Amino acid sequence: MSRPQPDDPARDPSTTLPLSAAVAHSISAAVTRGGIRPVDFAVEELRRAEDRAAWIEAALRLAFGGGSPGSGVARADDLVRTARPREELDELRRRATMAFGGATRVEARNAALVAYAFVVAAGLVHHRALLSSQPREEIEVLLAELAGVLGEPFASFLETAVKAGGLAA
Amino acid sequence: MQRDHFPSTQVASMQALLTGGQEGRARLCSEVMQRYRAPLLAYVRGSSLRRSGDPEELVHAFFASRLSRADFFEQWLESGFPFRRWLMNGIHFCAHERRRAEDRAVGGEPAGERVHEDAGERAFERALAVRVIESCVHSVHQSLAARGLERHFTAFWKRYVDGRSYAAIASETGLSIRELNSAVRGVTAELRAAVRAELVREGVEAEMLEIELSRMEEVLRP
């Protein structure tokens, strides 16, 4: 039985048995990393939040240290609607990364992760650039998980970012 | 892979089969052959045993001679060995017996033999890991198909085996990004549960499961 080609959307994965060691490794890697991830904590906290939009704004203020280098407080709405310069997004990403690494409480880590996701999404949507050293696959999952728990306009913004990331890859 | 005895529930299950008369014993033998045939073949091919003749013949002879012994499983339970180690030791004895039966001299092992044994053990671990993943992929795929969720399995496959982006898979399957992510997460969770259950069947203690998952990935790495 031959392995189907990636561009064959109609193929039946059952015809791929028996598995080669390489395919078994790919699946094993997915299973190994399929445990609890940092984004799961953020999603859980967002699910519990009474006002998720307010939670997002508070998270961004906390992670960015109150403001962005260019134009005052970086609000989530701004990141969604406005194409901020790449240098500014780079600086916000750096702050979010520092906030994540320095967080001692899970709430602060969640806030930093969500802020990071919004900046990376803004890079993808407005600049078609992946402003992250993380693998594209991990960024896609991060953005898609948050899209699944947020309302509009954030969910569509994050989904658009995932699509833009895929096109850029 | 780190293995201890079968956990108490597994020992009880094996003992139940052993005390279940001919039928129970036959079922246990069948399970052992199905589970360990390919790993043992890989072990024979990768170890010094490869000089003992045709690997298929040796594994077949091993199963035929050992599993027919009335006390094979009882001796293992008393031995304190992990089952896989019991099998690897057993096939060495079986090979020596075959050599003696053929009236050949059995000399000392040449230098470098340990290297061959290590390679054989790695091949055994690798083949067993492939078998575990394969079995879980099969059962999860069947389960998803029965629930009308074939598309979810396809999405998982495209994602992790073909390495496709979410954007590409969404375009091919008609799923939204959110639906796609949810589907892939669901299939991953089912596979993860299936693999963990298989490892428990193999005798891995609950607290060792995460380490064992990582070790499986490591032995499968190309």
GROMACS .gro file of C-alpha atoms in nm:
model
  391
    1MET     CA    1   0.000   0.000   0.000
    2SER     CA    2   0.145   0.328  -0.099
    3ARG     CA    3   0.147   0.649   0.098
    4PRO     CA    4  -0.099   0.900  -0.047
    5GLN     CA    5   0.031   1.224  -0.177
    6PRO     CA    6  -0.023   1.542   0.028
    7ASP     CA    7  -0.215   1.712  -0.249
    8ASP     CA    8  -0.470   1.438  -0.278
    9PRO     CA    9  -0.762   1.563  -0.067
   10ALA     CA   10  -0.974   1.260  -0.139
   11ARG     CA   11  -0.729   0.998  -0.015
   12ASP     CA   12  -0.819   0.756   0.258
   13PRO     CA   13  -0.557   0.753   0.536
   14SER     CA   14  -0.643   0.391   0.620
   15THR     CA   15  -0.469   0.287   0.300
   16THR     CA   16  -0.143   0.408   0.453
   17LEU     CA   17  -0.119   0.107   0.686
   18PRO     CA   18   0.129  -0.041   0.762
   19LEU     CA   19   0.308   0.274   0.870
   20SER     CA   20   0.668   0.352   0.790
   21ALA     CA   21   0.890   0.444   1.084
   22ALA     CA   22   0.903   0.803   0.958
   23VAL     CA   23   0.523   0.836   0.956
   24ALA     CA   24   0.502   0.667   1.297
   25HIS     CA   25   0.752   0.923   1.423
   26SER     CA   26   0.542   1.214   1.294
   27ILE     CA   27   0.236   1.077   1.469
   28SER     CA   28   0.431   0.997   1.784
   29ALA     CA   29   0.564   1.354   1.793
   30ALA     CA   30   0.209   1.492   1.762
   31VAL     CA   31   0.091   1.265   2.040
   32THR     CA   32   0.384   1.351   2.267
   33ARG     CA   33   0.320   1.724   2.226
   34GLY     CA   34  -0.054   1.678   2.258
   35GLY     CA   35  -0.052   1.722   2.633
   36ILE     CA   36  -0.133   2.043   2.816
   37ARG     CA   37   0.021   2.348   2.647
   38PRO     CA   38   0.062   2.707   2.771
   39VAL     CA   39  -0.221   2.825   2.546
   40ASP     CA   40  -0.459   2.584   2.717
   41PHE     CA   41  -0.421   2.779   3.042
   42ALA     CA   42  -0.492   3.106   2.862
   43VAL     CA   43  -0.798   2.959   2.689
   44GLU     CA   44  -0.926   2.828   3.021
   45GLU     CA   45  -0.886   3.166   3.187
   46LEU     CA   46  -1.057   3.339   2.893
   47ARG     CA   47  -1.348   3.097   2.914
   48ARG     CA   48  -1.399   3.198   3.275
   49ALA     CA   49  -1.372   3.572   3.206
   50GLU     CA   50  -1.702   3.759   3.231
   51ASP     CA   51  -1.595   4.017   2.971
   52ARG     CA   52  -1.340   3.868   2.736
   53ALA     CA   53  -1.284   4.188   2.540
   54ALA     CA   54  -1.199   4.370   2.863
   55TRP     CA   55  -0.975   4.081   2.964
   56ILE     CA   56  -0.785   4.114   2.634
   57GLU     CA   57  -0.734   4.487   2.680
   58ALA     CA   58  -0.609   4.436   3.036
   59ALA     CA   59  -0.376   4.160   2.917
   60LEU     CA   60  -0.221   4.382   2.652
   61ARG     CA   61  -0.171   4.670   2.897
   62LEU     CA   62  -0.005   4.434   3.143
   63ALA     CA   63   0.221   4.269   2.887
   64PHE     CA   64   0.321   4.582   2.699
   65GLY     CA   65   0.393   4.777   3.014
   66GLY     CA   66   0.115   5.031   2.959
   67GLY     CA   67   0.202   5.164   2.615
   68SER     CA   68   0.358   5.110   2.281
   69PRO     CA   69   0.663   5.304   2.160
   70GLY     CA   70   0.477   5.496   1.894
   71SER     CA   71   0.122   5.591   1.971
   72GLY     CA   72   0.019   5.548   2.330
   73VAL     CA   73  -0.150   5.241   2.469
   74ALA     CA   74  -0.158   4.947   2.227
   75ARG     CA   75  -0.519   4.843   2.229
   76ALA     CA   76  -0.634   4.517   2.078
   77ASP     CA   77  -0.871   4.707   1.849
   78ASP     CA   78  -0.576   4.908   1.719
   79LEU     CA   79  -0.382   4.595   1.640
   80VAL     CA   80  -0.683   4.452   1.458
   81ARG     CA   81  -0.768   4.757   1.251
   82THR     CA   82  -0.445   4.954   1.211
   83ALA     CA   83  -0.131   4.856   1.029
   84ARG     CA   84   0.129   4.964   1.279
   85PRO     CA   85   0.492   4.984   1.161
   86ARG     CA   86   0.686   4.659   1.181
   87GLU     CA   87   0.942   4.813   1.414
   88GLU     CA   88   0.667   4.895   1.660
   89LEU     CA   89   0.527   4.544   1.639
   90ASP     CA   90   0.877   4.405   1.692
   91GLU     CA   91   0.910   4.612   2.007
   92LEU     CA   92   0.569   4.500   2.136
   93ARG     CA   93   0.657   4.138   2.064
   94ARG     CA   94   0.982   4.182   2.254
   95ARG     CA   95   0.794   4.320   2.553
   96ALA     CA   96   0.541   4.038   2.545
   97THR     CA   97   0.821   3.783   2.526
   98MET     CA   98   0.998   3.941   2.824
   99ALA     CA   99   0.671   3.952   3.017
  100PHE     CA  100   0.610   3.584   2.946
  101GLY     CA  101   0.959   3.484   3.052
  102GLY     CA  102   0.947   3.695   3.366
  103ALA     CA  103   0.597   3.600   3.477
  104THR     CA  104   0.576   3.433   3.815
  105ARG     CA  105   0.199   3.388   3.815
  106VAL     CA  106  -0.003   3.195   3.560
  107GLU     CA  107  -0.237   3.493   3.506
  108ALA     CA  108   0.055   3.714   3.403
  109ARG     CA  109   0.190   3.439   3.177
  110ASN     CA  110  -0.150   3.400   3.013
  111ALA     CA  111  -0.174   3.775   2.955
  112ALA     CA  112   0.173   3.785   2.800
  113LEU     CA  113   0.096   3.489   2.574
  114VAL     CA  114  -0.225   3.647   2.446
  115ALA     CA  115  -0.049   3.981   2.388
  116TYR     CA  116   0.223   3.796   2.199
  117ALA     CA  117  -0.041   3.622   1.986
  118PHE     CA  118  -0.208   3.953   1.897
  119VAL     CA  119   0.120   4.112   1.790
  120VAL     CA  120   0.218   3.812   1.579
  121ALA     CA  121  -0.130   3.809   1.425
  122ALA     CA  122  -0.097   4.180   1.344
  123GLY     CA  123   0.232   4.107   1.170
  124LEU     CA  124   0.072   3.837   0.959
  125VAL     CA  125  -0.245   4.029   0.874
  126HIS     CA  126  -0.094   4.370   0.804
  127HIS     CA  127   0.258   4.285   0.686
  128ARG     CA  128   0.233   3.920   0.571
  129ALA     CA  129   0.532   3.860   0.799
  130LEU     CA  130   0.579   3.602   1.074
  131LEU     CA  131   0.727   3.812   1.354
  132SER     CA  132   0.820   3.512   1.564
  133SER     CA  133   1.101   3.263   1.594
  134GLN     CA  134   0.850   2.994   1.690
  135PRO     CA  135   0.766   2.730   1.427
  136ARG     CA  136   0.476   2.829   1.203
  137GLU     CA  137   0.280   2.522   1.319
  138GLU     CA  138   0.293   2.633   1.681
  139ILE     CA  139   0.187   2.986   1.596
  140GLU     CA  140  -0.106   2.851   1.394
  141VAL     CA  141  -0.226   2.646   1.688
  142LEU     CA  142  -0.183   2.938   1.930
  143LEU     CA  143  -0.389   3.172   1.711
  144ALA     CA  144  -0.652   2.911   1.626
  145GLU     CA  145  -0.700   2.815   1.991
  146LEU     CA  146  -0.755   3.178   2.090
  147ALA     CA  147  -0.985   3.234   1.791
  148GLY     CA  148  -1.196   2.950   1.924
  149VAL     CA  149  -1.266   3.124   2.252
  150LEU     CA  150  -1.288   3.491   2.150
  151GLY     CA  151  -1.573   3.684   1.998
  152GLU     CA  152  -1.561   3.926   1.705
  153PRO     CA  153  -1.369   4.106   1.573
  154PHE     CA  154  -1.084   3.916   1.741
  155ALA     CA  155  -1.177   3.565   1.625
  156SER     CA  156  -1.188   3.665   1.258
  157PHE     CA  157  -0.868   3.866   1.298
  158LEU     CA  158  -0.683   3.563   1.436
  159GLU     CA  159  -0.827   3.333   1.170
  160THR     CA  160  -0.722   3.574   0.899
  161ALA     CA  161  -0.375   3.573   1.048
  162VAL     CA  162  -0.361   3.192   1.033
  163LYS     CA  163  -0.463   3.200   0.668
  164ALA     CA  164  -0.209   3.471   0.591
  165GLY     CA  165   0.058   3.267   0.771
  166GLY     CA  166  -0.022   2.964   0.560
  167LEU     CA  167  -0.001   3.163   0.240
  168ALA     CA  168   0.330   3.312   0.345
  169ALA     CA  169   0.479   2.971   0.425
  170MET     CA  170   1.215   0.159   2.692
  171GLN     CA  171   1.175   0.153   3.067
  172ARG     CA  172   0.945  -0.136   3.157
  173ASP     CA  173   0.866  -0.301   3.480
  174HIS     CA  174   0.642  -0.594   3.546
  175PHE     CA  175   0.301  -0.573   3.404
  176PRO     CA  176   0.100  -0.359   3.647
  177SER     CA  177  -0.111  -0.553   3.894
  178THR     CA  178  -0.421  -0.514   3.679
  179GLN     CA  179  -0.234  -0.656   3.379
  180VAL     CA  180  -0.087  -0.939   3.582
  181ALA     CA  181  -0.436  -1.017   3.704
  182SER     CA  182  -0.561  -1.007   3.347
  183MET     CA  183  -0.287  -1.240   3.227
  184GLN     CA  184  -0.345  -1.473   3.520
  185ALA     CA  185  -0.713  -1.475   3.439
  186LEU     CA  186  -0.630  -1.582   3.084
  187LEU     CA  187  -0.387  -1.843   3.211
  188THR     CA  188  -0.646  -1.988   3.443
  189GLY     CA  189  -0.908  -1.976   3.170
  190GLY     CA  190  -0.816  -2.317   3.038
  191GLN     CA  191  -0.699  -2.392   2.687
  192GLU     CA  192  -0.903  -2.113   2.538
  193GLY     CA  193  -0.762  -1.843   2.766
  194ARG     CA  194  -0.409  -1.960   2.718
  195ALA     CA  195  -0.452  -1.973   2.341
  196ARG     CA  196  -0.579  -1.616   2.345
  197LEU     CA  197  -0.281  -1.501   2.548
  198CYS     CA  198  -0.039  -1.679   2.312
  199SER     CA  199  -0.211  -1.524   2.014
  200GLU     CA  200  -0.182  -1.175   2.165
  201VAL     CA  201   0.186  -1.224   2.241
  202MET     CA  202   0.262  -1.344   1.889
  203GLN     CA  203   0.068  -1.062   1.731
  204ARG     CA  204   0.232  -0.798   1.949
  205TYR     CA  205   0.591  -0.919   1.956
  206ARG     CA  206   0.655  -1.095   1.627
  207ALA     CA  207   0.772  -0.786   1.436
  208PRO     CA  208   0.979  -0.647   1.727
  209LEU     CA  209   1.149  -0.984   1.776
  210LEU     CA  210   1.227  -1.006   1.406
  211ALA     CA  211   1.383  -0.660   1.422
  212TYR     CA  212   1.578  -0.765   1.729
  213VAL     CA  213   1.713  -1.079   1.564
  214ARG     CA  214   1.814  -0.888   1.251
  215GLY     CA  215   1.991  -0.621   1.457
  216SER     CA  216   2.173  -0.844   1.705
  217SER     CA  217   2.430  -1.122   1.697
  218LEU     CA  218   2.138  -1.360   1.645
  219ARG     CA  219   2.129  -1.265   1.280
  220ARG     CA  220   2.408  -1.521   1.234
  221SER     CA  221   2.177  -1.794   1.362
  222GLY     CA  222   1.998  -1.842   1.035
  223ASP     CA  223   1.675  -1.712   0.894
  224PRO     CA  224   1.518  -1.464   1.140
  225GLU     CA  225   1.163  -1.566   1.047
  226GLU     CA  226   1.248  -1.928   1.120
  227LEU     CA  227   1.410  -1.844   1.450
  228VAL     CA  228   1.117  -1.633   1.574
  229HIS     CA  229   0.873  -1.897   1.460
  230ALA     CA  230   1.075  -2.168   1.637
  231PHE     CA  231   1.092  -1.954   1.949
  232PHE     CA  232   0.716  -1.906   1.963
  233ALA     CA  233   0.653  -2.271   1.881
  234SER     CA  234   0.886  -2.405   2.147
  235ARG     CA  235   0.829  -2.152   2.427
  236LEU     CA  236   0.461  -2.077   2.404
  237SER     CA  237   0.386  -2.448   2.403
  238ARG     CA  238   0.557  -2.488   2.738
  239ALA     CA  239   0.304  -2.517   3.016
  240ASP     CA  240   0.506  -2.300   3.252
  241PHE     CA  241   0.635  -2.032   3.011
  242PHE     CA  242   0.423  -1.747   3.147
  243GLU     CA  243   0.441  -1.868   3.506
  244GLN     CA  244   0.820  -1.867   3.488
  245TRP     CA  245   0.816  -1.513   3.353
  246LEU     CA  246   0.586  -1.397   3.633
  247GLU     CA  247   0.830  -1.547   3.884
  248SER     CA  248   1.139  -1.414   3.707
  249GLY     CA  249   1.103  -1.045   3.791
  250PHE     CA  250   1.204  -0.954   3.433
  251PRO     CA  251   1.010  -0.712   3.216
  252PHE     CA  252   0.825  -0.924   2.962
  253ARG     CA  253   1.017  -0.787   2.666
  254ARG     CA  254   1.348  -0.871   2.834
  255TRP     CA  255   1.216  -1.219   2.907
  256LEU     CA  256   1.142  -1.262   2.537
  257MET     CA  257   1.482  -1.131   2.426
  258ASN     CA  258   1.663  -1.360   2.669
  259GLY     CA  259   1.441  -1.647   2.563
  260ILE     CA  260   1.515  -1.611   2.196
  261HIS     CA  261   1.889  -1.621   2.270
  262PHE     CA  262   1.843  -1.951   2.453
  263CYS     CA  263   1.630  -2.078   2.172
  264ALA     CA  264   1.902  -1.994   1.918
  265HIS     CA  265   2.165  -2.173   2.128
  266GLU     CA  266   1.943  -2.478   2.151
  267ARG     CA  267   1.901  -2.479   1.777
  268ARG     CA  268   2.275  -2.459   1.726
  269ARG     CA  269   2.335  -2.745   1.965
  270ALA     CA  270   2.067  -2.948   1.791
  271GLU     CA  271   2.250  -2.891   1.468
  272ASP     CA  272   2.559  -3.022   1.639
  273ARG     CA  273   2.753  -2.704   1.586
  274ALA     CA  274   3.017  -2.577   1.823
  275VAL     CA  275   2.904  -2.283   2.033
  276GLY     CA  276   3.206  -2.062   2.087
  277GLY     CA  277   3.245  -1.744   2.292
  278GLU     CA  278   3.097  -1.427   2.162
  279PRO     CA  279   3.342  -1.225   1.954
  280ALA     CA  280   3.454  -0.878   2.057
  281GLY     CA  281   3.206  -0.606   1.969
  282GLU     CA  282   2.910  -0.829   2.041
  283ARG     CA  283   2.763  -0.577   2.283
  284VAL     CA  284   2.736  -0.325   2.002
  285HIS     CA  285   2.526  -0.572   1.807
  286GLU     CA  286   2.305  -0.642   2.108
  287ASP     CA  287   2.244  -0.269   2.158
  288ALA     CA  288   2.155  -0.228   1.793
  289GLY     CA  289   1.922  -0.524   1.820
  290GLU     CA  290   1.749  -0.384   2.125
  291ARG     CA  291   1.704  -0.049   1.953
  292ALA     CA  292   1.557  -0.223   1.650
  293PHE     CA  293   1.323  -0.411   1.884
  294GLU     CA  294   1.212  -0.090   2.055
  295ARG     CA  295   1.163   0.081   1.720
  296ALA     CA  296   0.956  -0.199   1.573
  297LEU     CA  297   0.745  -0.219   1.887
  298ALA     CA  298   0.688   0.158   1.883
  299VAL     CA  299   0.577   0.143   1.518
  300ARG     CA  300   0.341  -0.141   1.605
  301VAL     CA  301   0.191   0.054   1.897
  302ILE     CA  302   0.136   0.367   1.685
  303GLU     CA  303  -0.001   0.163   1.397
  304SER     CA  304  -0.249  -0.016   1.618
  305CYS     CA  305  -0.367   0.312   1.770
  306VAL     CA  306  -0.397   0.485   1.433
  307HIS     CA  307  -0.606   0.195   1.308
  308SER     CA  308  -0.842   0.189   1.607
  309VAL     CA  309  -0.886   0.567   1.627
  310HIS     CA  310  -0.943   0.592   1.254
  311GLN     CA  311  -1.207   0.319   1.268
  312SER     CA  312  -1.376   0.486   1.562
  313LEU     CA  313  -1.385   0.826   1.391
  314ALA     CA  314  -1.518   0.674   1.069
  315ALA     CA  315  -1.795   0.500   1.263
  316ARG     CA  316  -1.898   0.840   1.405
  317GLY     CA  317  -1.893   1.007   1.065
  318LEU     CA  318  -1.577   1.201   1.151
  319GLU     CA  319  -1.354   1.069   0.875
  320ARG     CA  320  -1.275   1.425   0.770
  321HIS     CA  321  -1.127   1.493   1.112
  322PHE     CA  322  -0.881   1.209   1.074
  323THR     CA  323  -0.788   1.331   0.727
  324ALA     CA  324  -0.725   1.678   0.871
  325PHE     CA  325  -0.501   1.532   1.141
  326TRP     CA  326  -0.308   1.332   0.882
  327LYS     CA  327  -0.257   1.627   0.653
  328ARG     CA  328  -0.141   1.833   0.946
  329TYR     CA  329   0.104   1.603   1.118
  330VAL     CA  330   0.207   1.351   0.855
  331ASP     CA  331   0.199   1.565   0.542
  332GLY     CA  332   0.304   1.881   0.730
  333ARG     CA  333   0.041   2.099   0.564
  334SER     CA  334  -0.046   2.444   0.693
  335TYR     CA  335  -0.385   2.511   0.848
  336ALA     CA  336  -0.464   2.747   0.562
  337ALA     CA  337  -0.402   2.476   0.303
  338ILE     CA  338  -0.598   2.210   0.493
  339ALA     CA  339  -0.889   2.447   0.552
  340SER     CA  340  -0.901   2.518   0.182
  341GLU     CA  341  -0.891   2.148   0.093
  342THR     CA  342  -1.139   2.022   0.350
  343GLY     CA  343  -1.382   2.310   0.364
  344LEU     CA  344  -1.337   2.338   0.741
  345SER     CA  345  -1.294   2.680   0.900
  346ILE     CA  346  -0.970   2.741   1.089
  347ARG     CA  347  -1.151   2.704   1.419
  348GLU     CA  348  -1.325   2.383   1.311
  349LEU     CA  349  -1.001   2.248   1.174
  350ASN     CA  350  -0.808   2.321   1.490
  351SER     CA  351  -1.079   2.166   1.701
  352ALA     CA  352  -1.083   1.854   1.480
  353VAL     CA  353  -0.705   1.813   1.488
  354ARG     CA  354  -0.698   1.867   1.863
  355GLY     CA  355  -0.972   1.607   1.909
  356VAL     CA  356  -0.799   1.342   1.699
  357THR     CA  357  -0.469   1.411   1.872
  358ALA     CA  358  -0.635   1.366   2.211
  359GLU     CA  359  -0.794   1.037   2.104
  360LEU     CA  360  -0.466   0.907   1.967
  361ARG     CA  361  -0.286   1.017   2.279
  362ALA     CA  362  -0.536   0.833   2.499
  363ALA     CA  363  -0.507   0.523   2.279
  364VAL     CA  364  -0.127   0.524   2.289
  365ARG     CA  365  -0.123   0.574   2.665
  366ALA     CA  366  -0.366   0.282   2.703
  367GLU     CA  367  -0.144   0.065   2.481
  368LEU     CA  368   0.158   0.154   2.691
  369VAL     CA  369  -0.028   0.057   3.006
  370ARG     CA  370  -0.107  -0.274   2.839
  371GLU     CA  371   0.265  -0.305   2.770
  372GLY     CA  372   0.331  -0.269   3.140
  373VAL     CA  373   0.432   0.096   3.170
  374GLU     CA  374   0.352   0.245   3.510
  375ALA     CA  375   0.118   0.547   3.508
  376GLU     CA  376   0.383   0.786   3.636
  377MET     CA  377   0.620   0.680   3.357
  378LEU     CA  378   0.377   0.735   3.070
  379GLU     CA  379   0.495   1.082   2.968
  380ILE     CA  380   0.860   0.975   2.977
  381GLU     CA  381   0.771   0.667   2.776
  382LEU     CA  382   0.591   0.877   2.513
  383SER     CA  383   0.905   1.088   2.472
  384ARG     CA  384   1.121   0.778   2.452
  385MET     CA  385   0.896   0.634   2.184
  386GLU     CA  386   0.935   0.950   1.981
  387GLU     CA  387   1.310   0.933   2.030
  388VAL     CA  388   1.346   0.573   1.912
  389LEU     CA  389   1.132   0.646   1.608
  390ARG     CA  390   1.331   0.953   1.508
  391PRO     CA  391   1.481   0.899   1.162
   0.00000   0.00000   0.00000
